[in-house]
XYZ file of C-alpha atoms in Angstrom:
591
model
C 0.000 0.000 0.000
C 1.305 3.450 -0.915
C 0.060 7.022 -0.682
C 0.611 9.361 -3.633
C -0.434 12.926 -2.919
C 0.221 16.626 -3.383
C 2.103 18.471 -0.675
C 2.583 22.150 -1.329
C 4.358 22.264 -4.719
C 5.570 18.672 -5.012
C 4.240 15.162 -5.454
C 5.054 12.723 -2.667
C 4.889 8.963 -2.480
C 4.860 7.566 1.058
C 5.924 11.003 2.295
C 8.971 11.186 0.001
C 9.151 13.813 -2.789
C 8.901 12.324 -6.270
C 9.063 13.786 -9.759
C 6.987 11.950 -12.364
C 8.792 11.239 -15.613
C 6.083 9.470 -17.547
C 5.453 8.152 -21.042
C 2.185 7.384 -22.810
C 1.922 3.756 -23.963
C -1.525 2.654 -25.137
C -2.174 -1.037 -24.504
C -4.968 -0.979 -27.111
C -2.496 -0.070 -29.877
C -0.022 -2.870 -29.125
C -0.377 -6.655 -29.202
C -0.278 -7.967 -25.586
C 2.803 -10.094 -26.238
C 4.781 -6.853 -26.658
C 3.478 -4.910 -23.655
C 6.335 -5.917 -21.348
C 8.922 -5.133 -24.042
C 7.603 -1.563 -24.457
C 7.417 -1.009 -20.698
C 10.967 -2.315 -20.186
C 12.206 0.161 -22.793
C 10.331 2.949 -21.048
C 12.090 2.112 -17.785
C 15.455 1.695 -19.498
C 15.112 5.262 -20.816
C 14.955 6.484 -17.223
C 11.185 6.905 -16.819
C 9.366 5.941 -13.619
C 5.747 6.156 -14.816
C 3.577 4.933 -17.691
C 0.362 6.658 -18.738
C -2.524 5.207 -20.725
C -5.971 6.202 -21.876
C -8.880 3.756 -21.617
C -11.094 3.754 -24.768
C -14.747 3.145 -23.914
C -15.584 1.869 -27.417
C -12.847 -0.776 -27.182
C -14.302 -2.183 -23.961
C -18.041 -1.875 -24.706
C -18.373 -2.524 -28.459
C -22.139 -3.034 -28.118
C -24.435 -1.744 -25.378
C -24.008 -3.931 -22.316
C -21.460 -6.235 -23.985
C -18.082 -5.760 -22.320
C -14.662 -6.886 -23.438
C -11.584 -7.182 -21.228
C -9.583 -9.865 -23.012
C -6.728 -9.922 -25.530
C -5.703 -6.377 -26.444
C -8.466 -5.120 -24.115
C -7.014 -6.896 -21.050
C -6.087 -3.740 -19.165
C -5.511 -5.677 -15.942
C -2.742 -7.680 -17.608
C -1.168 -4.405 -18.713
C -1.349 -3.019 -15.170
C 0.218 -6.163 -13.752
C 3.090 -5.886 -16.253
C 3.714 -2.305 -15.131
C 3.597 -3.333 -11.482
C 6.106 -6.140 -12.043
C 8.526 -3.554 -13.466
C 7.862 -1.227 -10.509
C 6.458 1.534 -12.680
C 3.863 4.006 -11.462
C 0.740 4.161 -13.676
C -1.423 7.150 -14.608
C -4.804 6.043 -15.977
C -7.120 8.274 -17.998
C -10.474 6.437 -18.010
C -12.662 9.425 -18.850
C -15.554 8.663 -21.213
C -13.830 10.758 -23.908
C -10.102 10.379 -24.638
C -9.417 12.076 -28.027
C -6.149 10.181 -28.717
C -6.745 10.321 -32.496
C -8.923 7.287 -31.745
C -12.259 6.584 -33.426
C -14.908 8.962 -31.989
C -12.449 9.947 -29.256
C -13.150 6.622 -27.562
C -16.909 7.122 -27.331
C -18.986 4.140 -28.537
C -20.614 4.706 -31.936
C -23.839 3.111 -30.719
C -24.516 6.253 -28.665
C -25.407 7.933 -31.981
C -28.272 5.518 -32.666
C -30.259 7.863 -30.419
C -30.937 10.941 -32.541
C -31.402 13.039 -29.396
C -28.141 11.990 -27.741
C -26.091 14.830 -26.277
C -22.404 14.191 -25.645
C -20.012 15.304 -22.913
C -22.545 17.226 -20.840
C -25.025 16.725 -18.008
C -27.554 14.863 -20.155
C -29.112 11.977 -18.300
C -29.203 9.342 -21.101
C -25.477 9.983 -21.668
C -24.722 9.857 -17.949
C -26.716 6.623 -17.601
C -24.509 4.958 -20.203
C -21.378 6.233 -18.439
C -22.641 4.852 -15.128
C -23.214 1.399 -16.623
C -19.732 1.431 -18.161
C -18.079 2.666 -14.975
C -19.837 -0.080 -13.011
C -17.842 -2.546 -15.126
C -14.573 -0.666 -15.583
C -13.779 1.124 -12.350
C -13.907 -1.886 -9.978
C -11.303 -3.510 -12.255
C -9.063 -0.455 -11.865
C -9.736 0.239 -8.191
C -7.930 -2.879 -6.999
C -4.752 -1.718 -8.788
C -4.622 1.660 -7.027
C -1.530 2.403 -4.968
C -3.820 2.659 -1.944
C -4.522 -1.044 -2.496
C -0.887 -1.975 -3.125
C -1.071 -1.513 -6.904
C 0.724 0.767 -9.392
C -2.028 3.341 -10.195
C -1.201 6.691 -8.599
C -3.608 9.053 -10.419
C -6.672 9.134 -12.677
C -8.140 11.728 -14.981
C -11.746 12.962 -14.719
C -12.242 14.197 -18.312
C -9.872 14.903 -21.164
C -9.178 18.418 -22.473
C -12.747 19.308 -21.660
C -12.094 23.031 -21.968
C -11.509 22.462 -25.694
C -15.107 21.249 -26.000
C -17.400 22.688 -23.344
C -17.926 24.380 -19.995
C -20.449 22.173 -18.178
C -19.058 22.169 -14.634
C -22.013 20.107 -13.417
C -20.985 17.331 -15.825
C -17.370 17.405 -14.626
C -18.470 17.249 -10.996
C -20.719 14.295 -11.846
C -17.779 12.395 -13.347
C -15.662 13.103 -10.285
C -18.350 11.753 -7.959
C -18.934 8.773 -10.261
C -15.304 7.789 -9.770
C -15.132 8.461 -6.033
C -18.366 6.580 -5.339
C -16.926 3.503 -7.076
C -13.855 3.334 -4.860
C -11.392 5.560 -6.720
C -9.321 7.209 -3.983
C -6.081 8.128 -5.752
C -5.192 11.630 -6.943
C -7.680 12.973 -9.525
C -6.674 15.496 -12.185
C -7.759 17.325 -15.335
C -5.641 18.301 -18.351
C -6.167 21.188 -20.764
C -4.251 23.484 -23.053
C -2.568 26.452 -21.322
C -5.064 29.208 -22.223
C -7.657 31.064 -20.181
C -10.715 29.620 -21.917
C -9.471 26.038 -21.859
C -8.398 26.056 -18.212
C -11.609 27.819 -17.186
C -13.801 25.312 -19.024
C -11.929 22.150 -18.052
C -10.862 22.647 -14.444
C -12.646 21.312 -11.358
C -12.294 22.906 -7.902
C -10.241 20.715 -5.594
C -8.868 18.647 -8.495
C -5.290 19.079 -9.751
C -5.135 20.933 -13.064
C -2.360 19.993 -15.501
C -1.407 21.408 -18.895
C -0.858 19.937 -22.360
C 1.625 21.515 -24.790
C 4.582 20.790 -27.048
C 6.743 23.893 -26.611
C 7.178 27.136 -24.637
C 7.140 25.529 -21.190
C 7.885 28.743 -19.274
C 4.851 30.636 -20.567
C 2.669 27.501 -20.490
C 3.437 26.809 -16.851
C 2.977 30.503 -16.036
C -0.570 30.357 -17.422
C -1.238 27.139 -15.487
C -0.034 28.887 -12.302
C -2.728 31.539 -12.764
C -5.321 28.811 -12.251
C -3.364 26.391 -10.034
C -1.703 28.727 -7.524
C -0.306 25.839 -5.491
C 0.633 22.260 -6.250
C 3.225 20.621 -8.483
C 3.577 21.700 -12.101
C 2.875 18.953 -14.592
C 2.764 18.774 -18.354
C 0.316 15.906 -18.774
C 0.892 15.761 -22.547
C 4.283 16.798 -23.863
C 3.683 16.603 -27.607
C 7.154 15.497 -28.649
C 5.893 14.213 -32.017
C 2.633 14.262 -33.962
C 0.198 12.002 -35.813
C -0.296 11.574 -39.567
C -3.265 12.235 -41.816
C -3.731 10.429 -45.115
C -2.405 12.502 -47.987
C -0.032 14.559 -45.821
C 3.708 14.030 -45.119
C 4.819 11.911 -42.169
C 5.379 14.181 -39.180
C 8.849 14.412 -37.644
C 10.492 16.612 -35.012
C 14.189 16.984 -34.343
C 15.435 14.992 -31.353
C 17.583 17.904 -30.113
C 14.541 20.192 -30.018
C 12.534 17.630 -28.042
C 15.405 17.137 -25.588
C 15.885 20.894 -25.140
C 12.227 21.564 -24.249
C 12.212 18.539 -21.948
C 15.302 19.855 -20.174
C 13.570 23.220 -19.635
C 10.681 21.468 -17.917
C 12.987 19.519 -15.638
C 14.860 22.692 -14.740
C 11.527 24.268 -13.795
C 10.984 21.408 -11.326
C 8.006 20.081 -13.292
C 6.799 16.548 -13.841
C 6.300 15.465 -17.449
C 4.296 12.896 -19.396
C 5.547 12.265 -22.956
C 2.670 12.026 -25.389
C 3.562 9.696 -26.968
C 6.483 7.623 -25.696
C 5.400 4.776 -27.970
C 2.516 5.313 -30.359
C 1.768 1.870 -31.754
C -0.813 1.160 -34.445
C -4.446 2.032 -35.205
C -5.341 -1.568 -35.970
C -8.727 -2.351 -37.492
C -11.101 0.559 -38.012
C -10.121 2.438 -34.850
C -8.335 5.435 -36.363
C -9.953 8.782 -35.669
C -10.219 11.914 -37.788
C -10.096 15.677 -37.464
C -12.650 18.137 -38.777
C -12.179 21.693 -37.527
C -14.153 23.199 -40.416
C -17.390 21.563 -41.550
C -16.085 20.017 -44.773
C -12.390 19.940 -43.891
C -12.292 16.275 -42.914
C -8.911 14.573 -42.386
C -8.780 10.903 -41.349
C -5.790 9.650 -39.376
C -3.474 7.038 -40.897
C -3.194 3.451 -39.677
C 0.272 3.974 -38.255
C 0.357 5.861 -34.959
C 4.140 6.044 -34.996
C 3.870 9.660 -33.772
C 7.621 10.126 -34.326
C 7.889 8.999 -30.685
C 11.020 7.885 -28.786
C 10.021 4.286 -29.574
C 8.872 3.897 -33.174
C 5.732 2.047 -34.257
C 7.547 -1.293 -34.006
C 8.937 -0.555 -30.536
C 12.507 0.239 -31.585
C 14.435 3.096 -29.913
C 15.047 6.163 -32.077
C 17.456 9.095 -31.922
C 14.806 10.834 -29.846
C 14.966 7.982 -27.312
C 18.717 8.464 -26.939
C 18.450 12.240 -26.626
C 15.732 12.045 -23.950
C 17.636 9.376 -22.028
C 20.765 11.541 -21.990
C 18.806 14.509 -20.604
C 17.452 12.369 -17.785
C 20.861 10.895 -17.007
C 22.428 14.366 -16.935
C 19.834 15.675 -14.486
C 20.295 12.570 -12.330
C 24.094 12.851 -12.459
C 24.637 9.396 -13.907
C 25.419 7.666 -17.196
C 22.557 6.626 -19.447
C 24.472 3.392 -20.120
C 23.440 2.095 -16.701
C 19.766 2.041 -17.627
C 20.393 0.996 -21.226
C 21.683 -2.311 -19.901
C 18.031 -3.170 -19.238
C 17.060 -2.841 -22.909
C 15.597 -6.049 -24.345
C 16.966 -7.314 -27.647
C 15.299 -5.902 -30.778
C 12.504 -7.992 -32.237
C 13.550 -10.044 -35.238
C 12.351 -8.902 -38.647
C 11.775 -10.943 -41.770
C 11.245 -10.213 -45.462
C 9.003 -13.058 -46.594
C 8.957 -11.771 -50.152
C 6.343 -11.656 -52.872
C 2.960 -13.292 -52.320
C 0.549 -13.889 -55.193
C -3.165 -13.529 -54.544
C -4.633 -16.921 -55.305
C -8.391 -16.322 -55.005
C -10.905 -13.519 -55.405
C -14.436 -12.803 -54.132
C -16.382 -9.918 -55.658
C -18.037 -7.854 -52.924
C -21.354 -7.316 -54.678
C -21.752 -11.034 -55.247
C -21.176 -11.646 -51.522
C -23.453 -9.044 -49.955
C -26.039 -11.495 -48.634
C -23.308 -13.767 -47.257
C -21.714 -10.882 -45.386
C -24.823 -9.296 -43.897
C -28.581 -9.353 -43.531
C -30.222 -6.747 -45.741
C -32.322 -3.917 -44.299
C -35.170 -2.401 -46.325
C -35.765 1.319 -45.812
C -37.499 4.139 -47.700
C -34.417 6.311 -47.135
C -30.687 5.599 -46.799
C -30.052 5.123 -43.068
C -26.735 5.921 -41.403
C -24.710 3.057 -39.940
C -25.743 3.718 -36.364
C -29.449 3.326 -37.189
C -28.851 -0.226 -38.439
C -26.734 -1.221 -35.435
C -23.362 -0.834 -37.166
C -20.301 0.981 -35.836
C -17.395 0.494 -38.259
C -16.462 -0.585 -41.765
C -18.543 -0.076 -44.899
C -22.219 0.145 -45.786
C -23.834 -0.533 -49.175
C -27.010 1.166 -50.429
C -28.913 -0.171 -53.465
C -32.013 1.147 -55.250
C -33.662 0.991 -58.713
C -34.074 4.083 -60.900
C -36.605 4.097 -63.725
C -35.427 5.085 -67.174
C -34.639 6.401 -69.616
C -33.219 9.596 -68.139
C -30.706 11.968 -69.700
C -27.510 12.898 -67.936
C -28.342 14.356 -64.517
C -26.516 15.196 -61.320
C -26.573 12.593 -58.552
C -26.456 14.384 -55.189
C -25.391 12.746 -51.936
C -26.531 15.496 -49.616
C -24.245 14.337 -46.841
C -21.850 11.426 -47.229
C -19.576 10.298 -44.442
C -17.026 9.636 -45.532
C -16.203 8.240 -48.961
C -18.689 6.829 -51.469
C -18.091 4.676 -54.555
C -20.980 4.983 -57.015
C -22.018 2.230 -59.446
C -24.759 2.110 -62.095
C -25.623 -1.442 -63.165
C -22.384 -2.442 -61.393
C -20.327 -0.136 -63.625
C -18.109 2.182 -61.602
C -19.085 5.839 -62.102
C -16.905 7.709 -59.621
C -16.155 8.719 -56.040
C -17.805 11.290 -53.808
C -15.765 12.277 -50.755
C -16.724 14.219 -47.683
C -13.292 15.842 -47.694
C -14.040 17.712 -50.945
C -16.645 20.355 -51.712
C -17.868 18.434 -54.769
C -20.729 16.177 -53.643
C -22.216 15.216 -57.039
C -21.628 12.956 -60.036
C -23.266 12.932 -63.457
C -25.130 9.743 -64.374
C -27.340 8.625 -67.259
C -30.117 6.034 -66.881
C -30.848 3.793 -69.892
C -34.273 2.687 -71.072
C -35.580 0.034 -68.701
C -33.955 1.705 -65.723
C -30.808 0.931 -63.753
C -29.587 -0.332 -60.421
C -27.831 2.362 -58.421
C -25.378 1.092 -55.828
C -23.426 3.271 -53.399
C -20.676 1.790 -51.228
C -19.732 4.094 -48.351
C -16.663 3.757 -46.148
C -16.513 5.038 -42.577
C -12.986 6.499 -42.631
C -12.993 7.193 -38.881
C -15.238 9.323 -36.690
C -14.082 12.768 -35.682
C -12.165 12.531 -32.397
C -11.717 16.210 -31.507
C -13.462 19.539 -31.863
C -16.982 20.829 -32.541
C -18.052 18.145 -35.046
C -17.706 15.201 -32.677
C -21.239 13.943 -33.347
C -20.255 12.169 -36.556
C -22.784 9.637 -37.876
C -21.551 7.526 -40.792
C -22.913 6.496 -44.166
C -25.467 8.569 -46.065
C -27.160 10.801 -43.525
C -29.286 13.278 -45.505
C -30.696 11.448 -48.517
C -29.870 10.954 -52.210
C -31.278 12.980 -55.136
C -31.149 12.549 -58.892
C -31.617 16.097 -60.103
C -34.266 17.511 -57.778
C -35.932 14.130 -57.175
C -35.216 12.271 -53.951
C -34.665 8.547 -54.440
C -36.589 6.203 -52.142
C -36.866 2.461 -51.471
C -33.366 1.293 -50.539
C -31.836 -2.056 -49.703
C -29.046 -1.568 -47.159
C -26.257 -4.046 -46.410
C -24.228 -3.214 -43.282
C -20.649 -4.355 -43.872
C -18.614 -4.184 -40.634
C -16.240 -6.762 -42.210
C -15.441 -8.271 -38.825
C -16.218 -11.798 -40.021
C -15.091 -12.963 -43.487
C -15.414 -16.733 -43.147
C -18.616 -16.808 -45.235
C -16.942 -15.527 -48.390
C -16.994 -17.809 -51.436
C -13.846 -17.406 -53.536
C -13.112 -18.088 -57.163
C -10.244 -17.468 -59.565
C -8.505 -14.088 -59.657
C -9.891 -11.951 -62.471
C -9.238 -8.449 -63.704
C -12.022 -5.881 -63.074
C -12.618 -2.619 -61.251
C -15.171 -3.672 -58.659
C -14.495 -3.911 -54.904
C -13.187 -7.408 -54.171
C -11.546 -9.596 -51.564
C -8.275 -11.280 -52.532
C -6.919 -14.212 -50.567
C -3.486 -15.838 -50.378
C -1.660 -18.301 -48.167
C 1.765 -17.494 -46.760
C 3.780 -20.459 -45.436
C 6.550 -19.463 -43.015
C 9.044 -21.355 -40.880
C 9.454 -18.805 -38.102
C 7.166 -15.834 -37.258
C 8.931 -12.468 -37.092
C 7.923 -8.823 -37.368
C 7.288 -7.918 -40.981
C 5.630 -5.261 -43.151
C 3.152 -5.645 -45.998
C 4.092 -3.337 -48.855
C 0.925 -2.248 -50.696
C 2.688 -0.622 -53.643
C 0.513 -0.793 -56.737
C -2.743 -1.186 -54.794
C -5.217 1.674 -54.410
C -7.265 1.653 -51.205
C -8.525 -0.963 -48.811
C -7.977 -3.104 -45.743
C -5.666 -6.047 -44.989
C -6.340 -9.034 -42.713
C -3.763 -11.526 -41.441
C -5.145 -14.723 -39.901
C -8.445 -12.924 -39.349
C -6.847 -9.905 -37.638
C -7.617 -6.524 -39.209
C -4.267 -4.733 -39.671
C -5.959 -1.515 -40.785
C -6.286 0.577 -43.914
C -3.891 1.328 -46.756
C -4.254 4.136 -49.326
C -2.020 5.136 -52.195
C -2.292 8.762 -51.140
C 0.329 8.002 -48.501
C 2.253 8.862 -46.468
C 2.107 5.283 -45.203
C 3.173 2.642 -47.729
C 3.577 -0.442 -45.530
C 1.428 -2.045 -42.832
C 3.106 -3.336 -39.673
C 2.579 -7.041 -38.895
C 3.786 -7.928 -35.367
C 5.172 -11.464 -35.137
C 2.498 -12.653 -32.632
C -0.139 -12.271 -35.374
C 1.672 -14.886 -37.471
C 2.056 -18.622 -36.915
C 4.477 -21.275 -38.002
C 3.028 -22.953 -41.067
C 0.317 -21.490 -43.322
C -0.944 -17.953 -42.742
C -4.034 -16.500 -44.428
C -3.837 -13.006 -45.916
C -6.984 -11.268 -47.182
C -6.942 -7.908 -48.948
C -10.164 -5.985 -49.472
C -9.400 -3.638 -52.379
C -11.997 -1.025 -53.340
C -10.671 -0.051 -56.770
C -7.998 -2.204 -58.333
C -4.271 -2.876 -58.407
C -1.446 -3.060 -60.929
C -0.745 -6.686 -60.070
C -2.601 -9.080 -57.732
C 0.376 -9.560 -55.441
C 1.851 -8.063 -52.285
C 5.353 -8.038 -50.857
C 6.366 -8.711 -47.269
C 9.469 -6.746 -46.396
C 11.623 -5.999 -43.351
C 11.544 -2.237 -44.029
C 8.769 0.084 -42.795
C 7.921 2.979 -45.139
C 5.973 5.788 -43.452
C 6.760 8.690 -45.754
C 5.852 7.927 -49.336
C 3.002 6.700 -51.521
C 2.212 3.184 -52.596
C 1.584 4.017 -56.228
C 4.758 2.273 -57.373
């Protein structure tokens, strides 16, 4: 049992002053077999604390259905940290941001058209209470007051950047305390007047999030937190990537210099991120600060962090370690002796796709159709992630007219009689295509991809699919057949020979290997889609870049035959992929 608390302007643990040098490591972005490796490297860098968010949507994928196994086994993660004698900061607030799908909120909340988010709205609070009834007792037993590693928990995340409902924040605080949370509680916000005013809670430690200018940032924090230790809860030492933009990097010397300033100020620091990991599956988020300026986050969450996406130390790791060693008056070599050996990598070479299954021929095998007069968004048909297909019949003949998708979220492929017509994207201002309907009419089919719900800012309420109807000219089109396509179960697909065409298709291959090792799937020559290895969704690829390869951790592979499935929306130069030992995060896969 230990007591972590605030005394005047310092943290203490069992009455002894302690400075927190923490790093963010998200268990939900790393395969469990690698958790201990990442935590060992954190400690070997000189850190004494690990911080993690807790994503609600990862633990309650459907209302009342909870998951705490595999990558969601947070208790296993906490035990690993405890075994390495690391403190743990947990941020279990309903909303986490984190460039994670919907900021960690469950998509099924949006099935209720009246739902209000992140405020004192009883239906929202009722769902939080049910979730906390499951989650918080699992965390409470790992608190330092119970002999565990957890020293602090967050009430809400950067709430001042969203709202100012103090009643809601107080409710969350009491929800935690009433369920046995008795460690230090805190909030974190950007260092501005509005953000600290909106996000702070009386009697709860306020911390600040920033990536530079520590002197002025801490000075602003001091205006609102007159006493207590200074802490940067998120030191943004890197940044995340959007599709179609360059891979973000930041010079190691600059990161080390700002970090050194914070240590000299006597502050505690949490590196966001220390190790980013991967947005496996469909869990990447998106940003949308202006209504139509939608930018989905890439699959890689490398973040240009001290440990790269694969868990290997970078120049930034060395620079940060040297700063810590210098302030401690010791050599960084002492701690580096704890570093585990690098994971083995393998280049398994070229793999030919051996079978193909056309999506439109498999719709009824993949899902149960829903009949509706209007195109319904995903949430209204009980779907959270993936794709959704809308089909209707248009009478003909009709001359060339404009097809309007009044609101598509996020990317629609349009087909007339199964012939590809074009793409309509939320991220562009152009929301129409010209189509012509022959005599006898035509089947209109629209395949929409959820590219990731907005995770930050004013457009958080982000329903997916077609949300405001479809028009041909001025005429709304009614009577739709809807196929929800979460693509979480592909065993029902019926494959045939590989053929050349431009329709969305699944391609399957077998990869025999002697020894599993970390590897990367190079998607050069493919256009856009998703890759599965042994049933595990690795995430999205897109020839817009910057990410060209998908990371495959060795634990996802097995000795013997491995199944690889690629769902390609458009087409490829050749029906083959290449497994390499080199990760490419700053390029395009058009080669």
